[in-house]
Tab-separated table of C-alpha atoms in Angstrom:
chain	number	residue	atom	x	y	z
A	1	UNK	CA	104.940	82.066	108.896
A	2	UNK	CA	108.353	82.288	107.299
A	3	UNK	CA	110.971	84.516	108.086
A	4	UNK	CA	110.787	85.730	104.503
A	5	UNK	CA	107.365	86.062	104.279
A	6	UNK	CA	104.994	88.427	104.799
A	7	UNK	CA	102.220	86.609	105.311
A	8	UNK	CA	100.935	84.687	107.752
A	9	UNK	CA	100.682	80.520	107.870
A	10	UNK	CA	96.900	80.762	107.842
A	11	UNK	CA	94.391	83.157	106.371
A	12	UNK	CA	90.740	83.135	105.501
A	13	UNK	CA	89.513	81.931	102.268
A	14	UNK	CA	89.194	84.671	99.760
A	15	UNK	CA	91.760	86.830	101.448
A	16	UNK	CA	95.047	86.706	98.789
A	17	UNK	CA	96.911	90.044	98.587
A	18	UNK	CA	100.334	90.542	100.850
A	19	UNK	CA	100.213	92.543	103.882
A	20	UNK	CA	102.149	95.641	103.708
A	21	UNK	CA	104.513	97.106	106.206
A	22	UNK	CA	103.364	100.097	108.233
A	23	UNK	CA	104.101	102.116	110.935
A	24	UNK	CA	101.972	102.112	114.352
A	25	UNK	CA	102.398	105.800	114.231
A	26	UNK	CA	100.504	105.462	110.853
A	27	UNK	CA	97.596	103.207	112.084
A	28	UNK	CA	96.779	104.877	115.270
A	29	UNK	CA	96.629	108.290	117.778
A	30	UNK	CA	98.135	107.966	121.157
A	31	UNK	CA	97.376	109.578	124.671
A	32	UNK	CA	97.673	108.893	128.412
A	33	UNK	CA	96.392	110.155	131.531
A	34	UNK	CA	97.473	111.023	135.431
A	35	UNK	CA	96.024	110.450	139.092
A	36	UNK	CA	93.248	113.059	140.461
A	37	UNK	CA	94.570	114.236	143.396
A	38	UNK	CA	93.590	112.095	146.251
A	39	UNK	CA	93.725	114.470	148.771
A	40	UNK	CA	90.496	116.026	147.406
A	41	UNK	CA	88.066	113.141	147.988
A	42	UNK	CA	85.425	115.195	145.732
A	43	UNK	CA	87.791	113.892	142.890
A	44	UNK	CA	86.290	110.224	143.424
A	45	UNK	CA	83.356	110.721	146.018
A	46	UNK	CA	79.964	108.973	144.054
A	47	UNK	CA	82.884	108.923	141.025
A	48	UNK	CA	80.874	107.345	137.715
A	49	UNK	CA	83.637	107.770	135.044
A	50	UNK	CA	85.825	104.683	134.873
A	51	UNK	CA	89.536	105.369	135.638
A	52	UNK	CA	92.399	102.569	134.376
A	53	UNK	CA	94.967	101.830	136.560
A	54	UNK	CA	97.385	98.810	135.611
A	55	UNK	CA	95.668	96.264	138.301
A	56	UNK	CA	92.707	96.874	136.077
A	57	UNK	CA	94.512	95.369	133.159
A	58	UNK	CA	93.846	91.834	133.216
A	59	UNK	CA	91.715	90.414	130.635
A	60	UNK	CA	91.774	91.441	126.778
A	61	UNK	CA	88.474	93.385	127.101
A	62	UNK	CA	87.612	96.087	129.562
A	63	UNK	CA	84.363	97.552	131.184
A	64	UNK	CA	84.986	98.132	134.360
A	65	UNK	CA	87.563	99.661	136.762
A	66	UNK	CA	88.693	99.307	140.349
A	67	UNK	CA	88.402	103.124	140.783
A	68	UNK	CA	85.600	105.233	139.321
A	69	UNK	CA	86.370	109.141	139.741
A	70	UNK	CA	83.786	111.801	139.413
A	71	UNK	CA	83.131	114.568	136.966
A	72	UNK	CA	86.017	117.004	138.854
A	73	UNK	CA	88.351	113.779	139.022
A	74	UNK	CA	87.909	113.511	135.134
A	75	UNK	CA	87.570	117.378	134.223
A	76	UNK	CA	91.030	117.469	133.219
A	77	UNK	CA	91.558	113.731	131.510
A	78	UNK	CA	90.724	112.589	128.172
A	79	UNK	CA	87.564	110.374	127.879
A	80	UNK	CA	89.035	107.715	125.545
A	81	UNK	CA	85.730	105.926	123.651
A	82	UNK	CA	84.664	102.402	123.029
A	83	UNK	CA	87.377	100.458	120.979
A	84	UNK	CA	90.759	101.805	121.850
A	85	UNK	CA	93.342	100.337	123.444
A	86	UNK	CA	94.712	100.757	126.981
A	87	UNK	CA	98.252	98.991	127.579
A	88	UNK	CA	100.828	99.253	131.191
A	89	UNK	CA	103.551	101.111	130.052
A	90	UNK	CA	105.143	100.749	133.798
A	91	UNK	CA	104.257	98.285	136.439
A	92	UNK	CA	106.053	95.585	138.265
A	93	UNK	CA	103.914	93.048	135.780
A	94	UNK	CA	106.348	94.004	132.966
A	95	UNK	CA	108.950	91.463	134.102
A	96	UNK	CA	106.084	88.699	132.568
A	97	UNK	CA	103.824	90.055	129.974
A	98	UNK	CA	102.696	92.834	128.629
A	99	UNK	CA	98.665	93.526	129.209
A	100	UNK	CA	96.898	95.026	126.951
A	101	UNK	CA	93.266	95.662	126.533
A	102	UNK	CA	90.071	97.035	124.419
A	103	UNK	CA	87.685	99.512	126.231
A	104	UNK	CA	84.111	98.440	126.260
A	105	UNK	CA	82.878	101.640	127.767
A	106	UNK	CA	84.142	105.373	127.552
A	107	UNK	CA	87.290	105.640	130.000
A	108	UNK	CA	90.053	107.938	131.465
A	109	UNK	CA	93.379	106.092	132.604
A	110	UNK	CA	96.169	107.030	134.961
A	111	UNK	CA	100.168	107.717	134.461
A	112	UNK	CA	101.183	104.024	133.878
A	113	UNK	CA	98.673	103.585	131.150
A	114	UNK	CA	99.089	104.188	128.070
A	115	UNK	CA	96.233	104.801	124.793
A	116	UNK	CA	96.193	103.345	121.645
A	117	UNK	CA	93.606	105.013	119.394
A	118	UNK	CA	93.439	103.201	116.356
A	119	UNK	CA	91.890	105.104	113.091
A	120	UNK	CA	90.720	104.820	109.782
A	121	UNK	CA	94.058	101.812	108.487
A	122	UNK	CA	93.318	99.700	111.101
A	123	UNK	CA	90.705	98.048	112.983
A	124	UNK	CA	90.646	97.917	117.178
A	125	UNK	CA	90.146	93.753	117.052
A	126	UNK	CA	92.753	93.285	115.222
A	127	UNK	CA	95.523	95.290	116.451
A	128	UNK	CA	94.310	94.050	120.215
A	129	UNK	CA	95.222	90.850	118.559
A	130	UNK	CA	98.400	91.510	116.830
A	131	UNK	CA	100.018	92.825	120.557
A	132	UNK	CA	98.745	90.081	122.418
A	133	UNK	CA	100.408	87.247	119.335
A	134	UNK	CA	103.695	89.543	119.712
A	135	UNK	CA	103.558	89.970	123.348
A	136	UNK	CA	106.708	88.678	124.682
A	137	UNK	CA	108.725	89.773	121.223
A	138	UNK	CA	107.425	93.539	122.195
A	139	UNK	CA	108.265	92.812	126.037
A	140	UNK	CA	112.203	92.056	125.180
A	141	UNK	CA	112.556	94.581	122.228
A	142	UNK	CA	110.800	97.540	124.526
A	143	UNK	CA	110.551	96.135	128.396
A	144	UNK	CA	113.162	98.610	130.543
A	145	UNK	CA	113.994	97.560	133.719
A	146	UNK	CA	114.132	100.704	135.844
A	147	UNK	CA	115.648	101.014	139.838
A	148	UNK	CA	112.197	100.553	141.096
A	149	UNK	CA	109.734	99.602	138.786
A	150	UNK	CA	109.806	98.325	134.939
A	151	UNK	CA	108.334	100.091	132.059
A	152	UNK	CA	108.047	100.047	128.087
A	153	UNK	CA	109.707	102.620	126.008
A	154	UNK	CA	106.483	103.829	124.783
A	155	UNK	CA	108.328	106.023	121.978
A	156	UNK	CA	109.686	103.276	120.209
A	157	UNK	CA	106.814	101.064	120.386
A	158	UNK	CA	104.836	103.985	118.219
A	159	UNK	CA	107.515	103.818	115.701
A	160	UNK	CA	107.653	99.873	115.536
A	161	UNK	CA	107.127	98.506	112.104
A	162	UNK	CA	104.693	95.507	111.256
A	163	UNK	CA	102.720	94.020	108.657
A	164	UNK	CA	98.986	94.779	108.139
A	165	UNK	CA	96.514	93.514	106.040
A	166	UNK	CA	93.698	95.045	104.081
A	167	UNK	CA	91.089	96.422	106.284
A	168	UNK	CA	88.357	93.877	105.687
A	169	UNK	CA	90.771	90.723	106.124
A	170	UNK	CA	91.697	92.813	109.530
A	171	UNK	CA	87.823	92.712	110.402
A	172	UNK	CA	87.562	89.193	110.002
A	173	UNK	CA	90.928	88.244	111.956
A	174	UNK	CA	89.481	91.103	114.297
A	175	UNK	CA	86.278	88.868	114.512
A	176	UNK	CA	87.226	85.585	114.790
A	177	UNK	CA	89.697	86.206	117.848
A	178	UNK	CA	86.596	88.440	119.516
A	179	UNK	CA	84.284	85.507	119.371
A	180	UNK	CA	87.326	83.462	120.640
A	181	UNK	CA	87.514	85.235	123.258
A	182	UNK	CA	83.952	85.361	124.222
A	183	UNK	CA	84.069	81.573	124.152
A	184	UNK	CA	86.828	81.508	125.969
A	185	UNK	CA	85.221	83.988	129.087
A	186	UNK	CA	81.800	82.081	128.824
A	187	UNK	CA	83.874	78.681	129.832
A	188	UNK	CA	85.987	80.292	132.565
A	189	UNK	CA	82.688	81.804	134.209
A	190	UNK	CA	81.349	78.065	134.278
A	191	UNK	CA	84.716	77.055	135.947
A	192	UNK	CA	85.192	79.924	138.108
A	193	UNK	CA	81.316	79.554	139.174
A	194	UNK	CA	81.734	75.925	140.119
A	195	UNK	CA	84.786	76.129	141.551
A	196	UNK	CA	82.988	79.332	143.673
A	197	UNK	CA	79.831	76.533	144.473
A	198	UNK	CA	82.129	73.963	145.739
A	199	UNK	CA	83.891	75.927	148.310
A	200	UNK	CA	81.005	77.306	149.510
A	201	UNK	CA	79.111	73.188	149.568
A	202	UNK	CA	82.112	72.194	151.491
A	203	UNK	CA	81.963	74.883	154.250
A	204	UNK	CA	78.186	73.679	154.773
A	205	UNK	CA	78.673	69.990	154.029
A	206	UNK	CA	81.283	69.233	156.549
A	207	UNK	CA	80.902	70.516	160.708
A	208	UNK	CA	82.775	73.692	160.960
A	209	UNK	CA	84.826	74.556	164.465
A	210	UNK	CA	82.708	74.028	167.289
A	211	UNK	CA	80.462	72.431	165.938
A	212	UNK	CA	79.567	68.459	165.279
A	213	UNK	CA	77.166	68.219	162.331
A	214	UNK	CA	77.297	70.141	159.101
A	215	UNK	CA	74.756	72.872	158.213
A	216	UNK	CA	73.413	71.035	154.943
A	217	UNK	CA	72.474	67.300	154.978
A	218	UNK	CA	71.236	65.252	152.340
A	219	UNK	CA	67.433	64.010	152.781
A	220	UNK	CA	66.827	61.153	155.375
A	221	UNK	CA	70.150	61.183	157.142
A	222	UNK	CA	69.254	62.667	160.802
A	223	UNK	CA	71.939	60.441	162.794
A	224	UNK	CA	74.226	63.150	164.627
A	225	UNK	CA	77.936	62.295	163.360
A	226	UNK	CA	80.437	60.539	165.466
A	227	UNK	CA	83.627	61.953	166.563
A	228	UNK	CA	86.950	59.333	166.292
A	229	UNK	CA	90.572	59.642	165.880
A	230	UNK	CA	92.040	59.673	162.041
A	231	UNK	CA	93.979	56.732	163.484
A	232	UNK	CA	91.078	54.765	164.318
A	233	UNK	CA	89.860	54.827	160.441
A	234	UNK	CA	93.092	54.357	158.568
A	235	UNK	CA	96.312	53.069	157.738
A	236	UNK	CA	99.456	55.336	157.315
A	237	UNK	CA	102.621	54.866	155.162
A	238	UNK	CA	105.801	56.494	152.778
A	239	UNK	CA	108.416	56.225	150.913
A	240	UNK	CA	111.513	57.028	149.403
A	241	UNK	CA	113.176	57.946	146.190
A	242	UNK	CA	115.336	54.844	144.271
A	243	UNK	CA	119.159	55.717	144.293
A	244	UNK	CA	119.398	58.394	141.263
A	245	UNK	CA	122.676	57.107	140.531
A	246	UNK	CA	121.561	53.745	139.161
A	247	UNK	CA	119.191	54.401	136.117
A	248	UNK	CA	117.860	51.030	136.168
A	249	UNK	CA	115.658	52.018	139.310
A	250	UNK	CA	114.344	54.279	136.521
A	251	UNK	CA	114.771	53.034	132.960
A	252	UNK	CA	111.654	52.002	131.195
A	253	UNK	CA	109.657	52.534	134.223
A	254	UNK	CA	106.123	51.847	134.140
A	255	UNK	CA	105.737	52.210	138.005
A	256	UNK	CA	103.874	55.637	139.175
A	257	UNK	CA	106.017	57.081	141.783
A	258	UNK	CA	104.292	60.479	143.632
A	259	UNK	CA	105.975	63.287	144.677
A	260	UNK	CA	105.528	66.689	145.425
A	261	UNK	CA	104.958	68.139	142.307
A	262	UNK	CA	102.648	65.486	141.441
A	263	UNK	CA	99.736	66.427	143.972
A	264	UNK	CA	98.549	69.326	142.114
A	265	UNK	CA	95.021	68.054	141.599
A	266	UNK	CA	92.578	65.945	143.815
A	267	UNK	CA	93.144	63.014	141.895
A	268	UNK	CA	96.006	61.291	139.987
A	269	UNK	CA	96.630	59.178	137.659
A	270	UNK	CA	99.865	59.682	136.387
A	271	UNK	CA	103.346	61.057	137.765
A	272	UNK	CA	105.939	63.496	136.407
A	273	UNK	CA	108.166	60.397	137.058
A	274	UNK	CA	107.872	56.689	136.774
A	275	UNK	CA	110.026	53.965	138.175
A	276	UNK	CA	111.132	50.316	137.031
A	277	UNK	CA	110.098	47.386	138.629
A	278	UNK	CA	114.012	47.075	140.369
A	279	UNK	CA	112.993	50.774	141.164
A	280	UNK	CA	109.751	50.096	143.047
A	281	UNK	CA	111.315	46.591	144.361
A	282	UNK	CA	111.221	48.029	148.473
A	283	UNK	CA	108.853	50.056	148.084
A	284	UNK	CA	105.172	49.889	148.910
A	285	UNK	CA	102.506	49.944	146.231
A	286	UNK	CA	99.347	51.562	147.070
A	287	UNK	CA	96.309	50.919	145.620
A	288	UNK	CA	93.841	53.188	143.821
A	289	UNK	CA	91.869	54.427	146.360
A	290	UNK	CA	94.747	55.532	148.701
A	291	UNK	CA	94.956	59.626	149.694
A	292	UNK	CA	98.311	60.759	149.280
A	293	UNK	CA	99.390	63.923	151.275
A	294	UNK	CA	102.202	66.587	150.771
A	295	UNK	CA	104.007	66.487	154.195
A	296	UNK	CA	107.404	68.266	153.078
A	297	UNK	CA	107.373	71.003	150.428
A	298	UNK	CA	107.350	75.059	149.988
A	299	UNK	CA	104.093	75.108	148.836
A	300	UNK	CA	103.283	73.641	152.553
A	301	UNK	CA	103.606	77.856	152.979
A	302	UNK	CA	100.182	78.376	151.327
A	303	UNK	CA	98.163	74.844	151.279
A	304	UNK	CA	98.153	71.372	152.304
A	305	UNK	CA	97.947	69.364	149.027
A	306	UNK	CA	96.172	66.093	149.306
A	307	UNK	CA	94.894	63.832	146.508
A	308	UNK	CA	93.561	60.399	145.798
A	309	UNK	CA	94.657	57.727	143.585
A	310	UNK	CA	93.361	56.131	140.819
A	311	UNK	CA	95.867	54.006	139.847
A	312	UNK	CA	98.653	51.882	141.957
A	313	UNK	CA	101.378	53.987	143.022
A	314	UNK	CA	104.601	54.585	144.954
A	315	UNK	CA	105.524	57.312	146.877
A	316	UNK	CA	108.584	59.315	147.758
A	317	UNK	CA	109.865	60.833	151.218
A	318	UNK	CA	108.167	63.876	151.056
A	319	UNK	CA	105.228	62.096	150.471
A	320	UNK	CA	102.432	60.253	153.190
A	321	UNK	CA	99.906	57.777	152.339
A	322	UNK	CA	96.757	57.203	154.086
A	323	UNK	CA	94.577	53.930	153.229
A	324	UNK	CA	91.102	54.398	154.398
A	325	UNK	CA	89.476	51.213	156.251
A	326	UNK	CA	85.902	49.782	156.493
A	327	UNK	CA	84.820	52.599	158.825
A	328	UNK	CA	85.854	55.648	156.088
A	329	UNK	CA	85.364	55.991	152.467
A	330	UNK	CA	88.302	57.668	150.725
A	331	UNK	CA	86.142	59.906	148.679
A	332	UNK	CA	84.556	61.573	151.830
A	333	UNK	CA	88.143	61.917	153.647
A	334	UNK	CA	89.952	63.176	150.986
A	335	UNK	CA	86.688	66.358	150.861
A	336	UNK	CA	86.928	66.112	154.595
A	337	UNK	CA	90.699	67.288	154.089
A	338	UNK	CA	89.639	69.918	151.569
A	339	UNK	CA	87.155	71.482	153.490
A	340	UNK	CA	89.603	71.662	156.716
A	341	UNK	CA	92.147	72.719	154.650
A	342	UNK	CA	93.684	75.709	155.971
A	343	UNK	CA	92.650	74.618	159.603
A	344	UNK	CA	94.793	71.691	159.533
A	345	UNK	CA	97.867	73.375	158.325
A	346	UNK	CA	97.679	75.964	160.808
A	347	UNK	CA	97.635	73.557	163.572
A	348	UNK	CA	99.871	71.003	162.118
A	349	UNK	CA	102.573	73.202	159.632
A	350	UNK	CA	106.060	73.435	160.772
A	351	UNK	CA	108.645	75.442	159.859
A	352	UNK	CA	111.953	74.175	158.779
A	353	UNK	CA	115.153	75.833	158.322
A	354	UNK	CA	115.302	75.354	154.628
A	355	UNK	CA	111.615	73.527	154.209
A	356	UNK	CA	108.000	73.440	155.754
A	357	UNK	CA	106.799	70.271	156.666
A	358	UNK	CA	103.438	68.820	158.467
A	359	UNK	CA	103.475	67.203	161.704
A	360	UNK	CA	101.805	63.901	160.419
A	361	UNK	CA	102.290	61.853	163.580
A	362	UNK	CA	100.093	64.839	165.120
A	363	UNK	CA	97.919	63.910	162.146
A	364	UNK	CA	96.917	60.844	162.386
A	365	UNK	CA	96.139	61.057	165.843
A	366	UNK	CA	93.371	64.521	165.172
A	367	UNK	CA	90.054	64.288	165.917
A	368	UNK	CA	87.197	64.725	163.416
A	369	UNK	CA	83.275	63.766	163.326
A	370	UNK	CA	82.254	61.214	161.070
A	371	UNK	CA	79.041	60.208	159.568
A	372	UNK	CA	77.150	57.002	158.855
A	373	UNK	CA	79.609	54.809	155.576
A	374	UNK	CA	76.042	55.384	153.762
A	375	UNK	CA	76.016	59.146	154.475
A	376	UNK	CA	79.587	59.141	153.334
A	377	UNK	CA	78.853	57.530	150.544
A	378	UNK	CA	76.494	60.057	149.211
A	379	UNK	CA	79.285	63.420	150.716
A	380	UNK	CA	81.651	61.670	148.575
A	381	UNK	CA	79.896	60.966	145.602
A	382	UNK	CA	78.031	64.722	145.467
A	383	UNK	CA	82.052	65.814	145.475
A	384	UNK	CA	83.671	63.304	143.210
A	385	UNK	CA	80.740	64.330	140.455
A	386	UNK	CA	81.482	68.223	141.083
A	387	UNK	CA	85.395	67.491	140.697
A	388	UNK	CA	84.128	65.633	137.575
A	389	UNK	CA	82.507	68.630	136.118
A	390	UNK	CA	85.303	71.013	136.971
A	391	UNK	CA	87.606	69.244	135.733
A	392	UNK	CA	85.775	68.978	132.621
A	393	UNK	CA	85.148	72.887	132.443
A	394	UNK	CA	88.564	73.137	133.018
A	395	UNK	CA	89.493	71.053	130.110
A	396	UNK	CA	87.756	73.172	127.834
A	397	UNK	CA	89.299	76.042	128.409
A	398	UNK	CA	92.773	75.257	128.556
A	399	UNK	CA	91.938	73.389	125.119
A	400	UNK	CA	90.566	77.001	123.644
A	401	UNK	CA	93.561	78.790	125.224
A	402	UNK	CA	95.700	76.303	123.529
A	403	UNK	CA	93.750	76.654	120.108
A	404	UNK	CA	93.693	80.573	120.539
A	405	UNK	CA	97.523	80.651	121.116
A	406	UNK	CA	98.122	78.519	118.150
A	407	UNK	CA	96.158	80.715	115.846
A	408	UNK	CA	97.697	83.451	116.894
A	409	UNK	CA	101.231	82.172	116.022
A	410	UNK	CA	99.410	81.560	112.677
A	411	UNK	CA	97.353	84.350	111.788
A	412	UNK	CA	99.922	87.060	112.453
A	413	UNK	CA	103.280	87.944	110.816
């Protein structure tokens, strides 16, 4: 869409006549709610009424609530129906976005929600839609930062101007986004699912504190696992970042060179920066296969990232390698890692004055339990084909996210 225009980039076939320029005061009734008092528990006790609070804002499409109240609790609220709008008109949230959301079910909301009811001009879909393509546009013109928490100045917002189409091209735009969407949720229950399955397979699949064997085995492997030193089953190394003030340790680079930021996923293939071949000159090359481990970072606060690589790499400072030998596949370490997670940075986090860190030489020395290279074997490649599959589910949706956001630039003046 152009400036001058006022219509959008793209519109359905058969759809031709201009959008006109309305007011949301026109288009749509407005309302809000309060708290029950909590003192009197009767307000909420066996409560079957759903009540919106702002926490409860979170995807486009609403149907359930964190807090039901009872009949008392919602004597004295308005039961908004089916297809309007809820929005946070103050919450901390507002310094980001602006949620906003349909009702699938009858509702009552609380004081920092506010109710969009649209009628007859305009259609519930759409106008979900139209706030969620101009969310950060209404966020600066509206946002107000307040001493302790920030808000939208609701008033003006039901005043705003903007450009509406005829009622049936509304119900179309309305219904494309709305099976979008539904797309969009289906995928995101796969991925959340999986991701839900492999955290609980890893608790089972690896031995837990105290204990030497894992829960679940896979059929015909009986041996009891063997308990070593990480030192006795790899190789350790690091690295260091090329002097920044020569760009020729950088210029045309075709050398992957890890660093924090890189180890976001379990596996990598590529780096946020790459280094020449006078770059990676004195510095070791790893091969694919190689785990590389976060052991100096912020994020050391909340996890202990740990990957593996599929192609050659480098490595910087805050970065340690370890290159498994005959007596440990990489695929079942790096799980082993996963699964231990939390464990390991508890015992082995430090914290710095200005970073955290990981004791690694504390690290290579821990002791684990090991299973047969065969038995490994199969851990690993049960884990690798689950990342697979994730990773693929994950794909999806951020390629519908990216198609719905586009479309929304597009489909909206």
């Amino acid at each position: 869409m152009t400036e001058s225009s006022n219509n959008p980039s793209i519109r359905f076939a058969g759809f031709t006549d201009p959008w006109e320029q309305r007011k949301l005061g026109e288009l749509a009734s407005f309302g809000g709610g309060h708290t029950p008092s909590m003192a009197d528990v009767s307000n909420y006790m066996g409560g079957k009424n759903l009540w919106v609070t702002s926490q409860d804002v979170k995807q486009h499409y609403l149907d359930s609530t964190t807090t039901m109240i009872s009949e008392k609790g919602a004597a004295r609220l308005t039961r908004y129906p089916a297809g309007s709008l809820v929005m946070v008109a103050r919450s901390g949230i507002l310094r980001h976005t602006l949620p906003v959301a349909m009702l699938r079910k009858q509702a009552t909301v609380n004081q920092d929600i506010k109710v969009i009811q649209p009628n007859g001009l305009c259609t519930g879909a759409w106008l979900l839609h139209y706030i969620v393509a101009h969310n950060r546009n209404l966020l600066l013109e509206y946002g107000k930062t307040g001493t302790t928490v920030e808000s939208v100045d609701f008033s003006k917002i039901k005043s705003m101007s903007l450009f509406i189409p005829s009622r049936s091209e509304q119900q179309a735009i309305g219904s494309f986004f709305s099976r979008l969407d539904d797309l969009i949720t289906l995928h995101q229950r796969k991925y959340d699912k999986l991701v839900v399955f492999k955290k609980a397979m890893l608790e089972q699949m690896f031995p837990q504190e105290g204990e030497s064997v894992p829960r679940i085995r896979f059929a015909g492997f009986t041996d009891p696992w063997e308990q070593r030193k990480l030192g006795e089953l790899a190789s350790f190394g690091g690295g260091h970042t090329p002097s920044m003030a020569d760009v020729s340790n950088y210029m045309g680079g075709k050398n992957l060179w890890v660093t924090s930021q890189d180890v976001k996923q379990h596996y990598l293939d590529s780096t946020t920066t790459m280094i020449s071949e006078k770059g990676a000159a004195r510095l070791t090359r790893y091969p694919a296969g190689s785990l590389v481990m976060v052991a100096r970072s912020g994020i050391l606060r909340h996890t202990l990232p740990v990957a593996m690589l599929r192609k050659q790499a480098t490595v910087n400072q805050d970065i340690k390698v370890i290159q498994p030998n005959g007596l440990c596949t990489g695929a079942w370490l790096l799980h082993y890692i996963v699964a231990h997670n939390r464990n390991l940075l508890l015992e082995y986090g430090k914290t710095g004055t200005t970073v955290e860190s990981v004791d690694f030489s504390k690290i290579k020395s821990m002791s684990l339990f090991i299973p047969s290279r065969s038995e490994q074997q199969a851990i690993g490649s049960f884990f690798s084909r689950l990342d697979d599959l994730i990773t693929l589910h994950q794909r999806k949706l951020e390629l519908l996210q990216n198609i719905k956001k586009s479309l929304l630039d597009k489909m909206f003046v």
